[in-house]
Amino acid sequence: MKTIAALQDLVTTASLDMEPSADELDAIELEMPVILADVDLLDAQIMTIDRTPTELDERRIRRARNRVLAARRDLTNRAGTVLTGGAA
């Protein structure tokens, strides 16, 4: 009878040795403006978790949401123009 630990060891050892490929790193770099805009929005929302948002807080959250939407729009527009794999 085989133990689960022996099987688990093989799975975790193999999964920890993998690193992202160049294509995956390029995709992350392409999405970085969206990621940073999402982080700014989360920061603005976290600041108001334990208190009632002031007018300044609401403005900060609204601007952060607009930056997220703009970054997503730009990413979508850019993805539509990028041709990969020799596509004509």
PDB file of C-alpha atoms in Angstrom:
ATOM      1  CA  MET A   1       0.000   0.000   0.000  1.00  0.00           C
ATOM      2  CA  LYS A   2       1.397   3.413  -0.991  1.00  0.00           C
ATOM      3  CA  THR A   3       1.164   6.322   1.398  1.00  0.00           C
ATOM      4  CA  ILE A   4      -0.354   9.640   0.445  1.00  0.00           C
ATOM      5  CA  ALA A   5       2.705  11.502   1.717  1.00  0.00           C
ATOM      6  CA  ALA A   6       4.913   9.821  -0.885  1.00  0.00           C
ATOM      7  CA  LEU A   7       2.566  10.874  -3.671  1.00  0.00           C
ATOM      8  CA  GLN A   8       2.238  14.369  -2.271  1.00  0.00           C
ATOM      9  CA  ASP A   9       5.985  14.768  -2.115  1.00  0.00           C
ATOM     10  CA  LEU A  10       6.289  14.058  -5.818  1.00  0.00           C
ATOM     11  CA  VAL A  11       3.578  16.554  -6.695  1.00  0.00           C
ATOM     12  CA  THR A  12       4.861  19.404  -4.536  1.00  0.00           C
ATOM     13  CA  THR A  13       8.470  18.895  -5.582  1.00  0.00           C
ATOM     14  CA  ALA A  14       7.576  19.096  -9.258  1.00  0.00           C
ATOM     15  CA  SER A  15       5.300  22.117  -8.849  1.00  0.00           C
ATOM     16  CA  LEU A  16       7.860  24.187  -6.919  1.00  0.00           C
ATOM     17  CA  ASP A  17      10.536  23.813  -9.587  1.00  0.00           C
ATOM     18  CA  MET A  18       8.514  25.520 -12.318  1.00  0.00           C
ATOM     19  CA  GLU A  19       9.186  29.127 -13.233  1.00  0.00           C
ATOM     20  CA  PRO A  20       7.106  31.378 -15.473  1.00  0.00           C
ATOM     21  CA  SER A  21       7.922  31.304 -19.152  1.00  0.00           C
ATOM     22  CA  ALA A  22       8.903  34.384 -21.120  1.00  0.00           C
ATOM     23  CA  ASP A  23       5.387  34.554 -22.603  1.00  0.00           C
ATOM     24  CA  GLU A  24       3.823  34.479 -19.139  1.00  0.00           C
ATOM     25  CA  LEU A  25       6.145  37.241 -17.939  1.00  0.00           C
ATOM     26  CA  ASP A  26       5.252  39.310 -21.018  1.00  0.00           C
ATOM     27  CA  ALA A  27       1.551  38.839 -20.267  1.00  0.00           C
ATOM     28  CA  ILE A  28       2.070  39.969 -16.681  1.00  0.00           C
ATOM     29  CA  GLU A  29       4.015  43.012 -17.885  1.00  0.00           C
ATOM     30  CA  LEU A  30       1.209  43.842 -20.311  1.00  0.00           C
ATOM     31  CA  GLU A  31      -1.385  43.642 -17.515  1.00  0.00           C
ATOM     32  CA  MET A  32       0.708  45.555 -14.961  1.00  0.00           C
ATOM     33  CA  PRO A  33      -1.177  48.898 -15.366  1.00  0.00           C
ATOM     34  CA  VAL A  34      -4.457  47.108 -14.584  1.00  0.00           C
ATOM     35  CA  ILE A  35      -2.910  45.334 -11.602  1.00  0.00           C
ATOM     36  CA  LEU A  36      -1.524  48.586 -10.186  1.00  0.00           C
ATOM     37  CA  ALA A  37      -4.850  50.381 -10.711  1.00  0.00           C
ATOM     38  CA  ASP A  38      -6.647  47.550  -8.879  1.00  0.00           C
ATOM     39  CA  VAL A  39      -4.177  47.849  -5.993  1.00  0.00           C
ATOM     40  CA  ASP A  40      -4.820  51.612  -5.783  1.00  0.00           C
ATOM     41  CA  LEU A  41      -8.570  50.983  -5.698  1.00  0.00           C
ATOM     42  CA  LEU A  42      -8.170  48.407  -2.932  1.00  0.00           C
ATOM     43  CA  ASP A  43      -6.004  50.832  -0.954  1.00  0.00           C
ATOM     44  CA  ALA A  44      -8.662  53.515  -1.237  1.00  0.00           C
ATOM     45  CA  GLN A  45     -11.378  51.084  -0.155  1.00  0.00           C
ATOM     46  CA  ILE A  46      -9.347  49.664   2.730  1.00  0.00           C
ATOM     47  CA  MET A  47      -8.829  53.160   4.137  1.00  0.00           C
ATOM     48  CA  THR A  48     -12.593  53.456   4.659  1.00  0.00           C
ATOM     49  CA  ILE A  49     -13.325  50.013   6.114  1.00  0.00           C
ATOM     50  CA  ASP A  50     -13.504  51.059   9.759  1.00  0.00           C
ATOM     51  CA  ARG A  51     -15.012  54.521   9.341  1.00  0.00           C
ATOM     52  CA  THR A  52     -17.648  56.384   7.406  1.00  0.00           C
ATOM     53  CA  PRO A  53     -16.186  57.620   4.112  1.00  0.00           C
ATOM     54  CA  THR A  54     -15.777  61.376   3.869  1.00  0.00           C
ATOM     55  CA  GLU A  55     -16.314  63.327   0.678  1.00  0.00           C
ATOM     56  CA  LEU A  56     -12.581  63.146   0.015  1.00  0.00           C
ATOM     57  CA  ASP A  57     -12.630  59.344   0.474  1.00  0.00           C
ATOM     58  CA  GLU A  58     -15.539  58.988  -1.945  1.00  0.00           C
ATOM     59  CA  ARG A  59     -13.696  61.125  -4.484  1.00  0.00           C
ATOM     60  CA  ARG A  60     -10.528  59.045  -4.038  1.00  0.00           C
ATOM     61  CA  ILE A  61     -12.471  55.789  -4.571  1.00  0.00           C
ATOM     62  CA  ARG A  62     -14.296  57.180  -7.597  1.00  0.00           C
ATOM     63  CA  ARG A  63     -11.029  58.306  -9.209  1.00  0.00           C
ATOM     64  CA  ALA A  64      -9.425  54.936  -8.471  1.00  0.00           C
ATOM     65  CA  ARG A  65     -12.403  53.168 -10.105  1.00  0.00           C
ATOM     66  CA  ASN A  66     -12.039  55.404 -13.141  1.00  0.00           C
ATOM     67  CA  ARG A  67      -8.332  54.549 -13.360  1.00  0.00           C
ATOM     68  CA  VAL A  68      -9.179  50.824 -13.214  1.00  0.00           C
ATOM     69  CA  LEU A  69     -11.735  51.208 -15.990  1.00  0.00           C
ATOM     70  CA  ALA A  70      -9.317  53.234 -18.115  1.00  0.00           C
ATOM     71  CA  ALA A  71      -6.525  50.682 -17.623  1.00  0.00           C
ATOM     72  CA  ARG A  72      -8.850  47.816 -18.550  1.00  0.00           C
ATOM     73  CA  ARG A  73     -10.072  49.717 -21.599  1.00  0.00           C
ATOM     74  CA  ASP A  74      -6.506  50.396 -22.717  1.00  0.00           C
ATOM     75  CA  LEU A  75      -5.542  46.760 -22.203  1.00  0.00           C
ATOM     76  CA  THR A  76      -8.544  45.576 -24.198  1.00  0.00           C
ATOM     77  CA  ASN A  77      -7.842  48.008 -27.022  1.00  0.00           C
ATOM     78  CA  ARG A  78      -4.179  46.997 -27.074  1.00  0.00           C
ATOM     79  CA  ALA A  79      -5.025  43.286 -27.091  1.00  0.00           C
ATOM     80  CA  GLY A  80      -7.210  43.791 -30.159  1.00  0.00           C
ATOM     81  CA  THR A  81      -4.350  45.276 -32.185  1.00  0.00           C
ATOM     82  CA  VAL A  82      -1.562  42.885 -31.158  1.00  0.00           C
ATOM     83  CA  LEU A  83      -1.154  40.049 -33.642  1.00  0.00           C
ATOM     84  CA  THR A  84       0.859  37.063 -32.459  1.00  0.00           C
ATOM     85  CA  GLY A  85       1.891  33.789 -33.970  1.00  0.00           C
ATOM     86  CA  GLY A  86       2.276  35.086 -37.526  1.00  0.00           C
ATOM     87  CA  ALA A  87      -1.393  36.025 -37.842  1.00  0.00           C
ATOM     88  CA  ALA A  88      -2.134  38.108 -40.888  1.00  0.00           C
TER      89      ALA A  88
END
